[in-house]
Coordinates of C-alpha atoms in Angstrom, one line a residue:
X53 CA -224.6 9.9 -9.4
X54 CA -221.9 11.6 -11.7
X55 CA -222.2 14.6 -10.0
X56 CA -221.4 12.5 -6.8
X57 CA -218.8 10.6 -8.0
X58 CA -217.6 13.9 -9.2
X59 CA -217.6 15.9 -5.5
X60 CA -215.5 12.8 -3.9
X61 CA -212.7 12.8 -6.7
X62 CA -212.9 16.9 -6.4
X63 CA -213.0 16.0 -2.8
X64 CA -209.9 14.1 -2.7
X65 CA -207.9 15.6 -4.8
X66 CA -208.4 19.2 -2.6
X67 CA -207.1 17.3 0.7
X68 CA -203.7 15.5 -1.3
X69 CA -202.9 19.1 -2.8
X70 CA -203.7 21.2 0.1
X71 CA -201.8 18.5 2.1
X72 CA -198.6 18.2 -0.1
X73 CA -198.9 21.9 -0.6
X74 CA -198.9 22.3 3.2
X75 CA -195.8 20.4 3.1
X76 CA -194.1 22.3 0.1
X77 CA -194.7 25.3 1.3
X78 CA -192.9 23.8 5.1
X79 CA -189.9 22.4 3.0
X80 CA -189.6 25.6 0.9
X81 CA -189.8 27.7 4.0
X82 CA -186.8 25.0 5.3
X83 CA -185.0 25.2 1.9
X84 CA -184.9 29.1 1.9
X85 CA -183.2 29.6 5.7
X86 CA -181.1 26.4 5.0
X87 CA -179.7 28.5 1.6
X88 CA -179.6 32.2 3.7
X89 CA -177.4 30.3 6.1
X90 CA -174.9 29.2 3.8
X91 CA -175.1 32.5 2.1
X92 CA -174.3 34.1 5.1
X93 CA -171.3 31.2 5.7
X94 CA -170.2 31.9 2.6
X95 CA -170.0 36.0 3.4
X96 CA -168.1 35.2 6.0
X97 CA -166.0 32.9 4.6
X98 CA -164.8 35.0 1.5
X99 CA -164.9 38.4 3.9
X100 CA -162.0 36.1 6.6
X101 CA -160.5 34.6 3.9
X102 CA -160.0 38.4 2.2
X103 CA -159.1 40.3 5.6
X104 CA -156.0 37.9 5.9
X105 CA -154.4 37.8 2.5
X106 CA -155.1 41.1 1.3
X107 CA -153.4 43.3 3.5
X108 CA -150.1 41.8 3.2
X109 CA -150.2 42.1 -0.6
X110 CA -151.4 45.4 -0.7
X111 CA -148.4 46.5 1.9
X112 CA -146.0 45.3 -0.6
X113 CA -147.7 46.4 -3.3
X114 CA -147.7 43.2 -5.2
X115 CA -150.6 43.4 -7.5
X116 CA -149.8 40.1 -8.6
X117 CA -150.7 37.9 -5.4
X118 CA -153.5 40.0 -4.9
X119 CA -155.0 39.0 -8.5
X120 CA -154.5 35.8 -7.1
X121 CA -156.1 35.9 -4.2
X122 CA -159.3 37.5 -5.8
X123 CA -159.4 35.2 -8.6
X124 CA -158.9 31.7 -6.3
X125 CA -162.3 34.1 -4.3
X126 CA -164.2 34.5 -7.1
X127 CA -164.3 31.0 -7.9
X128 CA -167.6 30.5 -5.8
X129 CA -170.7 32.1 -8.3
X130 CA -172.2 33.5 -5.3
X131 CA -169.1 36.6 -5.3
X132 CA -169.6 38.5 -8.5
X133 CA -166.8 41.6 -8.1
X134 CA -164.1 42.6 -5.9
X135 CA -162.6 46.0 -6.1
X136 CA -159.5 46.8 -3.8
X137 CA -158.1 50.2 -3.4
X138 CA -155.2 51.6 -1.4
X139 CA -155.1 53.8 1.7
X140 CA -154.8 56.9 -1.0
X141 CA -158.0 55.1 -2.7
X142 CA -156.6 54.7 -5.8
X143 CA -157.5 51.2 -7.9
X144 CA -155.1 48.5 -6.7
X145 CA -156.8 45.7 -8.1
X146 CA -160.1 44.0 -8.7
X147 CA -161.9 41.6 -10.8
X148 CA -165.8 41.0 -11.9
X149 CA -167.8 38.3 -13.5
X150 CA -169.4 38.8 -17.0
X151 CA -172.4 37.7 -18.3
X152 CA -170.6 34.2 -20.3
X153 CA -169.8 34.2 -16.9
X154 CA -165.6 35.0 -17.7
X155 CA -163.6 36.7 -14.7
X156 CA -162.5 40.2 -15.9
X157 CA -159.6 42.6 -14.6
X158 CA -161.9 45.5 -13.2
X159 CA -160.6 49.0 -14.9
X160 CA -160.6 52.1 -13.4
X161 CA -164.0 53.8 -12.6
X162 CA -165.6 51.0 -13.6
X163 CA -168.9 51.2 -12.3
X164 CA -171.0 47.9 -10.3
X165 CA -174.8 46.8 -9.9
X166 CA -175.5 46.0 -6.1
X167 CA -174.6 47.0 -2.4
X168 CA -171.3 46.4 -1.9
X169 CA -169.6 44.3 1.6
X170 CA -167.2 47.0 2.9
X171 CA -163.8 45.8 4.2
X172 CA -161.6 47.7 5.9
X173 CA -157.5 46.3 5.3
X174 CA -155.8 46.4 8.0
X175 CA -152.0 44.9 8.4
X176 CA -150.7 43.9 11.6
X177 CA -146.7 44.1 11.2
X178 CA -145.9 40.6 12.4
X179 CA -144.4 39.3 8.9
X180 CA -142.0 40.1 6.9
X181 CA -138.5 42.2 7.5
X182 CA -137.5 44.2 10.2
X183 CA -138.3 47.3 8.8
X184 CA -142.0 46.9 8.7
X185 CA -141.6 45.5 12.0
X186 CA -140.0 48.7 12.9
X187 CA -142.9 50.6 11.8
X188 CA -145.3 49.3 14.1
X189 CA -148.5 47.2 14.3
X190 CA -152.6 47.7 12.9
X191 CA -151.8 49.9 10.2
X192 CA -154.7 50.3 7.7
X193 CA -153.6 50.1 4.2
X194 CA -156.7 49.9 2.2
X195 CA -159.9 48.5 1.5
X196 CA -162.1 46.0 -0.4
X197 CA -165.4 46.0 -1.4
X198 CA -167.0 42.3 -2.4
X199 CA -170.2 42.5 -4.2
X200 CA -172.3 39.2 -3.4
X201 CA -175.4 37.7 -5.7
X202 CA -178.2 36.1 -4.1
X203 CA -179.5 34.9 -7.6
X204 CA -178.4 30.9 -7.1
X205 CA -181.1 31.1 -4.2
X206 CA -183.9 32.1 -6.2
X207 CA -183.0 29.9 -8.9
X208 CA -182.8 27.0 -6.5
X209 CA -186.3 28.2 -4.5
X210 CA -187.8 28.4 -8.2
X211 CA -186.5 25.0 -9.1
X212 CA -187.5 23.2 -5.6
X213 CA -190.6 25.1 -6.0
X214 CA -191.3 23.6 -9.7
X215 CA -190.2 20.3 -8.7
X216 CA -192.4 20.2 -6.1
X217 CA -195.7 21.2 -8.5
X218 CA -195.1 18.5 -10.6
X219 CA -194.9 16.2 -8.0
X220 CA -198.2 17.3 -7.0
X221 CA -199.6 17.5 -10.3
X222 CA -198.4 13.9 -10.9
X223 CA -199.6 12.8 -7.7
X224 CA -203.1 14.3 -8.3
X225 CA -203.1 12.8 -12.0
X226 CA -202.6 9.2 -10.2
X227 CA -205.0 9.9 -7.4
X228 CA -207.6 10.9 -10.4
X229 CA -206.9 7.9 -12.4
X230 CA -206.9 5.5 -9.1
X231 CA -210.5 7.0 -7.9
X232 CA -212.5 7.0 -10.8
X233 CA -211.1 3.4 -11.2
X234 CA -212.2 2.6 -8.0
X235 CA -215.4 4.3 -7.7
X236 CA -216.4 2.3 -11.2
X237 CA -216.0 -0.3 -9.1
X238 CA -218.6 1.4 -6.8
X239 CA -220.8 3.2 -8.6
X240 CA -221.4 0.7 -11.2
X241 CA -223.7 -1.9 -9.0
X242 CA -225.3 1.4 -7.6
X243 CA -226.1 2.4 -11.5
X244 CA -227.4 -1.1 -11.6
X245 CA -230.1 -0.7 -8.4
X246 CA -230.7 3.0 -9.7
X247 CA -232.0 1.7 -12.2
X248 CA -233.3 -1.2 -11.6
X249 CA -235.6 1.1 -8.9
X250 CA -236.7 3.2 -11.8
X251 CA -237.9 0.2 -13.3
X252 CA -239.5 -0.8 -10.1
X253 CA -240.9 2.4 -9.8
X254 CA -242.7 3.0 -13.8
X255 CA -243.7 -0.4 -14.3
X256 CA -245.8 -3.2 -13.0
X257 CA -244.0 -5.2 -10.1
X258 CA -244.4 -8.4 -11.2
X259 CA -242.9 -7.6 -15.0
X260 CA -239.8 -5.9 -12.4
X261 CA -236.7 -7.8 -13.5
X262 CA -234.4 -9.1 -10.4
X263 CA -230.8 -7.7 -10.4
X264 CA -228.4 -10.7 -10.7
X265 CA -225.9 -10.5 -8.1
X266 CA -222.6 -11.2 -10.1
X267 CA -220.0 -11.0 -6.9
X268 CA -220.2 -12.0 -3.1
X269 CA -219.1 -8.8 -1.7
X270 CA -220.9 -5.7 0.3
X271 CA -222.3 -4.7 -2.8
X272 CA -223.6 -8.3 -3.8
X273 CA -225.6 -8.6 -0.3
X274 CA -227.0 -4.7 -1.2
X275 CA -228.3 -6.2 -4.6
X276 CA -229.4 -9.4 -3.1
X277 CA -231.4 -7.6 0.2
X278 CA -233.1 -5.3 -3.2
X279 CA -234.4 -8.7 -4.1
X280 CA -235.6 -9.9 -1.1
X281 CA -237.2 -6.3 -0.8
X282 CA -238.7 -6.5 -4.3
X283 CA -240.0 -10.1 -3.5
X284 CA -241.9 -8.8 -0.4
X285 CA -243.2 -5.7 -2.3
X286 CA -244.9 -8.5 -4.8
X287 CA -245.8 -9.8 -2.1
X288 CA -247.3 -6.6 -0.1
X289 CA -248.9 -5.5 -3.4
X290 CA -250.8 -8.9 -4.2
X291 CA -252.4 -8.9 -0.4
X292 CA -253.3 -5.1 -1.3
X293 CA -254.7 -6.0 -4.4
X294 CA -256.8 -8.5 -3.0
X295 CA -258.1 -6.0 -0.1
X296 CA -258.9 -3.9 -2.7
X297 CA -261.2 -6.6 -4.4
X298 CA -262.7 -7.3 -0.8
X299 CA -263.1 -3.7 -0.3
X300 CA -264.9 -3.2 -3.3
X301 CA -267.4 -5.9 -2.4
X302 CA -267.9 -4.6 0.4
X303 CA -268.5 -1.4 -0.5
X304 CA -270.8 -2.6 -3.2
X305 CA -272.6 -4.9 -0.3
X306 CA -272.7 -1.6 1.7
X307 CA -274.5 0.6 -0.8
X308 CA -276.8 -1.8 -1.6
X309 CA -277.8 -2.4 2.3
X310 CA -277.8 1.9 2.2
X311 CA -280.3 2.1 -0.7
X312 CA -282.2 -0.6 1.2
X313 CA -282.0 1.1 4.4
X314 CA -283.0 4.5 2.5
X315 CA -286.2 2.5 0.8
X316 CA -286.9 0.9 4.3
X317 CA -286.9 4.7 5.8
X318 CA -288.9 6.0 3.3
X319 CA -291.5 3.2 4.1
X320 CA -290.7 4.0 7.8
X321 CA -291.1 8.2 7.0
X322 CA -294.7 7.6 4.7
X323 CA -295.8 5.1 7.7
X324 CA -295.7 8.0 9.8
X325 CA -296.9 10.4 8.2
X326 CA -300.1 8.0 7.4
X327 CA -300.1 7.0 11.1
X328 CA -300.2 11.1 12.4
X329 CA -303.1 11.8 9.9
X330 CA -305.1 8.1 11.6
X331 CA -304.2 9.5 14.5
X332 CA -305.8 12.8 13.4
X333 CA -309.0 11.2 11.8
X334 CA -309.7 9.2 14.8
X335 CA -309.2 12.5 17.4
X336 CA -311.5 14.2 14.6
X337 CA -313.8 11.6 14.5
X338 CA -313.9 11.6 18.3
X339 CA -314.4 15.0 18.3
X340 CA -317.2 15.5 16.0
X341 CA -319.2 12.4 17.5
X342 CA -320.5 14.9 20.9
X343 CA -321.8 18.1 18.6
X344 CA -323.5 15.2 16.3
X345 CA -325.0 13.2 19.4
X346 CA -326.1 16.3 20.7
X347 CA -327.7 17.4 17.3
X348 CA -329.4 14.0 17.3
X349 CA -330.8 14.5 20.7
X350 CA -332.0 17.4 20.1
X351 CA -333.6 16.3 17.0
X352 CA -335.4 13.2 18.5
X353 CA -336.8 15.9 21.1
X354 CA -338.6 18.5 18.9
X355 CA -339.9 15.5 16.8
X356 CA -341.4 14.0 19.7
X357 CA -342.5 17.1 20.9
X358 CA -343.8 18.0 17.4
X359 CA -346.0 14.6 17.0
X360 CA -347.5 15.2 20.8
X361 CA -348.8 18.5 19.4
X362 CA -349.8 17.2 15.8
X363 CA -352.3 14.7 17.8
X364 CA -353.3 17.0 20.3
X365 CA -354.2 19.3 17.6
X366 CA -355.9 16.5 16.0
X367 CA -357.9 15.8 18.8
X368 CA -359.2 19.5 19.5
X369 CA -357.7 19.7 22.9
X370 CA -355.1 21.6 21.7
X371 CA -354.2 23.9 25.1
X372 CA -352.2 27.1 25.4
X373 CA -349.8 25.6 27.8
X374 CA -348.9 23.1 25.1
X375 CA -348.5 25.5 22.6
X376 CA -346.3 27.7 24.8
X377 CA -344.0 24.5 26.1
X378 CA -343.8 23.2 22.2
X379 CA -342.3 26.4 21.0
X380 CA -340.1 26.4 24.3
X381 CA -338.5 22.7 23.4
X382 CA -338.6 23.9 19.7
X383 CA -336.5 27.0 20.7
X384 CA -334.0 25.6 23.3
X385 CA -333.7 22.4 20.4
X386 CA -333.1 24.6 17.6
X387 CA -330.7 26.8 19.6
X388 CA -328.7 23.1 20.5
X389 CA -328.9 21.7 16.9
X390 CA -327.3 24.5 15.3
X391 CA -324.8 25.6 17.9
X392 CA -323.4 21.7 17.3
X393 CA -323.9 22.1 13.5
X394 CA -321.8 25.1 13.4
X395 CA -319.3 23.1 15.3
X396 CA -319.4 20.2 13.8
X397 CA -319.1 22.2 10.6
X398 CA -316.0 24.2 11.5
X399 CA -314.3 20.7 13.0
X400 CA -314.9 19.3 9.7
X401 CA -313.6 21.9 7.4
X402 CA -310.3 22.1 9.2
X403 CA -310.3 18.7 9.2
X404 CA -311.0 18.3 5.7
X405 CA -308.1 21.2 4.5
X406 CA -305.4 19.5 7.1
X407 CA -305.8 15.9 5.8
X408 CA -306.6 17.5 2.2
X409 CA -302.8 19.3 2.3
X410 CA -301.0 16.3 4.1
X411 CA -301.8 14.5 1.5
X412 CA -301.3 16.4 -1.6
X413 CA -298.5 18.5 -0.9
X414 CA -300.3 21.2 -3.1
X415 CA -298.5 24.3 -3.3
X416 CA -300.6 27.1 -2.7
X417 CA -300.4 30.5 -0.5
X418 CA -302.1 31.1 2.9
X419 CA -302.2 33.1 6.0
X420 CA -300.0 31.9 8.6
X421 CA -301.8 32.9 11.8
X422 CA -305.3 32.0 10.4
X423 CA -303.8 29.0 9.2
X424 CA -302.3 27.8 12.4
X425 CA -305.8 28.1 14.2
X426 CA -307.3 25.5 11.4
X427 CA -303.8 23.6 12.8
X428 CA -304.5 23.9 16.1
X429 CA -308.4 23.0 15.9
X430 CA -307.8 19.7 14.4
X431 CA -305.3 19.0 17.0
X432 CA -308.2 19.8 19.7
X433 CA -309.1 16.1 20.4
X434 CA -305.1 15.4 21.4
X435 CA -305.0 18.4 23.4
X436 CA -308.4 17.9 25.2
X437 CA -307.4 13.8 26.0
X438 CA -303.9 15.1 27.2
X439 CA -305.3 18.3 29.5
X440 CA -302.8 20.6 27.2
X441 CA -303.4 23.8 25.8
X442 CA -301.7 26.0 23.2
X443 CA -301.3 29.5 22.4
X444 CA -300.9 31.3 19.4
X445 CA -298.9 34.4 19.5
X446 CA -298.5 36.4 16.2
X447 CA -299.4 40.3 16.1
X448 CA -300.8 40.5 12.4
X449 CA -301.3 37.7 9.8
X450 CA -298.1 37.2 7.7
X451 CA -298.9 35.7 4.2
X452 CA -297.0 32.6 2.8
X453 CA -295.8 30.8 -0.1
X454 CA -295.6 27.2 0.2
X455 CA -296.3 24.0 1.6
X456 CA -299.2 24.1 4.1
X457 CA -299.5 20.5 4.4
X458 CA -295.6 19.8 5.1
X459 CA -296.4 23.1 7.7
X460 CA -299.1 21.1 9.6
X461 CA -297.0 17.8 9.4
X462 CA -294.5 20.2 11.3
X463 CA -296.8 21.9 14.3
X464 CA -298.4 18.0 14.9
X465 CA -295.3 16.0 15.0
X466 CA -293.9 19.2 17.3
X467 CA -297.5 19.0 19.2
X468 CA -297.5 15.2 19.6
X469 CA -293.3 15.4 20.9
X470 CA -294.8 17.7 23.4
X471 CA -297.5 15.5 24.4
X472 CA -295.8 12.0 24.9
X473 CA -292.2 13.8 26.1
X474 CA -293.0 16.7 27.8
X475 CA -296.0 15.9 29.8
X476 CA -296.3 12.6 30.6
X477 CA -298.2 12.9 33.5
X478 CA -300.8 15.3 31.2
X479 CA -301.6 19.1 31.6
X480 CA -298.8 21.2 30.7
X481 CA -299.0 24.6 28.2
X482 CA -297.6 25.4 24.6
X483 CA -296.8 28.6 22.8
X484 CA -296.4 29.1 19.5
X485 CA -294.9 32.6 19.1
X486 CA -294.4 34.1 15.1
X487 CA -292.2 37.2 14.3
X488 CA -291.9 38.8 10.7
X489 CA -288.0 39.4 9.8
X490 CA -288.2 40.8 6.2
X491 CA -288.5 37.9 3.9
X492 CA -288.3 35.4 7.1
X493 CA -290.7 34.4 10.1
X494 CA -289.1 32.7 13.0
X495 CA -291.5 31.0 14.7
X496 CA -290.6 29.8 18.3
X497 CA -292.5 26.1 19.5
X498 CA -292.1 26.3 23.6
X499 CA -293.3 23.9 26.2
X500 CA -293.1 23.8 30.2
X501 CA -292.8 20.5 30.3
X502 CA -290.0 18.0 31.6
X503 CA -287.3 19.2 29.4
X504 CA -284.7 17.6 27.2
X505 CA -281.9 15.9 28.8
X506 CA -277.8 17.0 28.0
X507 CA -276.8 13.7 26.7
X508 CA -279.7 13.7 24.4
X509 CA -279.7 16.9 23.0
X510 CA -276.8 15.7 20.1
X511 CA -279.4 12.9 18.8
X512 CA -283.1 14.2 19.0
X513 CA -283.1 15.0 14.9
X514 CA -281.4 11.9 14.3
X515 CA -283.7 9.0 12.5
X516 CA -284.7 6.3 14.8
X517 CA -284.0 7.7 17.9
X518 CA -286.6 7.8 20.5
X519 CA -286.2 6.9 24.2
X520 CA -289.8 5.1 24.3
X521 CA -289.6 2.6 21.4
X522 CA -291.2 0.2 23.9
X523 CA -294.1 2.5 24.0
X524 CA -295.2 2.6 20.5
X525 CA -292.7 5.5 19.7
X526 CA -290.2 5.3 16.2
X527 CA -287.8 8.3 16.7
X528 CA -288.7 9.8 13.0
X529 CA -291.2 12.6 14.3
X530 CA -288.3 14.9 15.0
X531 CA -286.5 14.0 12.0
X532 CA -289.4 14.0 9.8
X533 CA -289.6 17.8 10.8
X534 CA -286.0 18.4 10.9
X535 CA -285.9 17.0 6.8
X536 CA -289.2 19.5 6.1
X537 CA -287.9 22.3 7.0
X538 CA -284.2 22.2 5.6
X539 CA -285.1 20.2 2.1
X540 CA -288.8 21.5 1.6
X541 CA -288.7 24.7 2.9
X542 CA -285.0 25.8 2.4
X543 CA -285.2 26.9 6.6
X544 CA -282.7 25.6 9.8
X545 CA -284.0 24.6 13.4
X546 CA -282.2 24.9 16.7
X547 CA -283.3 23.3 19.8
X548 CA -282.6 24.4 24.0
X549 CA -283.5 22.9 26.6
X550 CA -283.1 22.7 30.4
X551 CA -284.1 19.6 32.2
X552 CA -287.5 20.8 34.4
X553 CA -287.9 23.9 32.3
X554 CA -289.1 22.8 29.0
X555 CA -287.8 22.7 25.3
X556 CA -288.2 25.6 22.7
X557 CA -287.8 25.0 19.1
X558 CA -286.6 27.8 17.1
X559 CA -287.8 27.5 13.3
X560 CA -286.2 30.0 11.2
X561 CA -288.7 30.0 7.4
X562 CA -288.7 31.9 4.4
X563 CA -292.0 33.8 3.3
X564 CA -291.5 32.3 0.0
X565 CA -290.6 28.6 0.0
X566 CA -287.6 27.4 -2.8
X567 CA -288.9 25.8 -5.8
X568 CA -288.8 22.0 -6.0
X569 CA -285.0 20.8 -6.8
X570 CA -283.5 24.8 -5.5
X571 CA -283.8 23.9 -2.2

């Protein structure tokens, strides 16, 4: 603010000097043609004056009235010498002006400072008696020089020109004194809300003192709108304040409906995960009732068979036809029991190490390829019930560090997708193709089914969304995957689709799943 009130003083006080300097240097300008004139008047004056009176007294040769006449010349300050000198150019008479300023007779070969005025003497006849009448007209008897200072108009330029600084110097002195009276008058209320908006600005609002407005004038309505301003800011600040206290209740209402929501989705995520291994015990189940039925059969056959021969043995009418159609039922049921055995068996040993790894989460290492089959033969029942089939591409078994279970929980909720979205009207094929990169499989899941469609592409990981929740269908089997394989096993998936030419899923895994918490 003193650096302002500074600039405007400095401000003002450079346009009054420039101005009045302007107009000194005009009047100056004026002054100095106005004194050349008179100079030159002056000249002219003393040079007329001289080129009447002179000749007559030097024609005469009275030195006496030409003393005179140079003297009464010399009175002006502005003429400093006058030498005359006859038509032979001897010294007739002359004068000069000392230092004390005294006018002195000028001696003979006296020498002067300055460029003389030359005037030539010339008498014209037409006074005095008839002899110089009788001598004729214009005869030149001599001549004067007049030595002229200019030094009275540099003494008055110099003078006008110091007169005029002090004017300007007093002028600038009152202008100085008259602005920083007036700008106090200015600047003061302005310190006033300068300060007053520091205050604002540091320290609580409502501790903010109110500037009293002491005069009704401009800056009286400035100090009282401040108020009115400081008055709404209270009042802005209190309804922010309170949002603040809402906002904060809110978000405190918000988190705890999230953790909610996150327990009610964890509930939601084990439900399914329970519900895909029922699903898997009951397809099982299913599955393992034919090869036991079978078994049973068979069973019940080579004991009947069995207690036919037993009593026909008994009875000593034991015939070779009988022995030979005993051991062909025996044969045939043996062949049928154990060819159901051995699948019943292999059912329920992939049966038992899927359910045993989906429900453990046991870390452990295993082939891939071999592994998948055990996947894949569990999922048989599904497959069968749906008229599906998958294929398992993968040139050599690639070994792996991790999570079986969460692997399985993977293929069947990708497997089951396939089943209710891709082919709802049943059939349809699947391959599962695995390539080794380094320390990386990708493993592509492709179906020829239906296909995803555009507008659904953005949301198909997202939880909850399915577009059959009226058929039994939660919309976590995607995510559930989509969580495995970037938390559990450290990997990314990508999905593309054309609608009528299936989906693929592209699972990108490391060899060596990240330890618990690296993830």
């Amino acid at each position: 603010m003193y650096t302002l009130r500074l600039r405007l003083i400095t401000l003002f006080i450079a346009i009054v000097t420039l101005t009045l300097g302007l107009f000194g240097a005009y009047s100056q300008y004026q002054l100095a043609r106005t004194l050349e004139a008179q100079f030159a008047q002056l000249q002219h004056g003393v040079l007329t004056r001289l080129q009447i009176n002179l000749p007559e007294a030097l024609w005469y040769l009275d030195d006496a009235i030409a003393n005179s006449i140079i003297e009464s010349e010399m009175l002006t300050e502005q003429v400093v010498a006058i030498r005359v000198v006859d038509h032979y150019g001897k010294l007739f008479s002359g004068k000069f002006r000392s230092k004390d300023n005294k006018i002195l007779a000028l001696a003979a070969g006296s020498k002067l400072e300055g460029r003389p005025v030359g005037l030539a003497l010339v008498y014209s006849g037409d006074k005095g008696p008839g002899a110089l009448k009788a001598r004729g007209a214009d005869t030149a008897v001599g001549q004067a020089d007049i030595y002229f200072s200019r030094d009275h108009i540099a003494v008055t330029l110099r003078a006008e020109l110091l007169r005029r600084v002090a004017e300007i110097l007093m002028l600038d002195a009152v202008l100085v004194l008259a602005l920083t009276l007036s700008l106090r008058t200015v600047f003061r209320p302005l310190a006033q809300l300068r300060d007053a908006l520091f205050e604002l600005a540091s320290q609580n609002t409502e501790e903010a003192r109110q500037l009293p407005m002491l005069k009704k004038n401009e800056f009286g309505e400035v100090i009282q709108g401040f108020n009115l301003i400081q008055g709404k800011l209270k009042q802005v600040l209190e309804k922010q304040r309170q949002a603040q206290q809402e906002a904060q209740q809110a978000s405190a209402q918000t988190r705890l409906a999230y953790e909610e929501l996150q327990k009610t989705q964890d509930i939601l995520l084990q439900s399914e995960k329970l519900a895909s291994l029922g699903g898997l015990v009951a397809g099982v189940a299913h599955e393992i009732n034919t090869p036991v039925g079978i078994t049973l059969t068979c069973a019940s056959v080579l004991q009947d068979a069995t207690d036919k021969l037993r009593l026909a043995l008994g009875q000593g009418g034991l015939r070779k036809s009988d022995m030979l159609a005993y051991i062909d039922t025996a044969s045939e049921s043996a062949r049928l029991i154990t060819a159901n055995a051995e699948r019943a068996a292999h059912l329920i040993n992939s049966f038992k190490q899927i359910a045993a790894d989906q429900s453990s989460e046991v870390r452990r290492s295993y082939g891939l390829k071999t592994y998948l089959g055990e996947i894949i033969a569990s999922l048989g029942p599904k497959l069968k019930r749906a008229g599906a089939t998958i294929a398992v591409e993968c040139e050599q078994e690639i070994q792996m560090d991790g999570y079986p279970g969460a692997l399985a929980q993977i293929i069947t909720n990708l497997t089951i997708n396939s089943l209710t979205h891709a082919f709802p009207e049943g059939g349809g094929h699947i391959t599962i193709d695995i390539q080794a990169r380094g320390q990386r499989v990708s493993l592509r899941f492709q179906d020829d089914g239906c296909g995803i469609p555009a507008e659904n592409m953005p949301h198909i990981f997202e939880p909850f969304f399915t577009t059959r929740r009226g058929q039994g269908c939660t919309g976590l089997g995607l995510n559930i995957v989509y969580n495995i394989i970037t938390k559990q096993f450290g990997g990314s998936i990508s999905v593309a689709s054309e609608p009528g030419k299936g989906a693929c899923f592209t699972l990108d895994l490391p060899c060596v799943a990240p330890q618990p918490g690296t993830g």
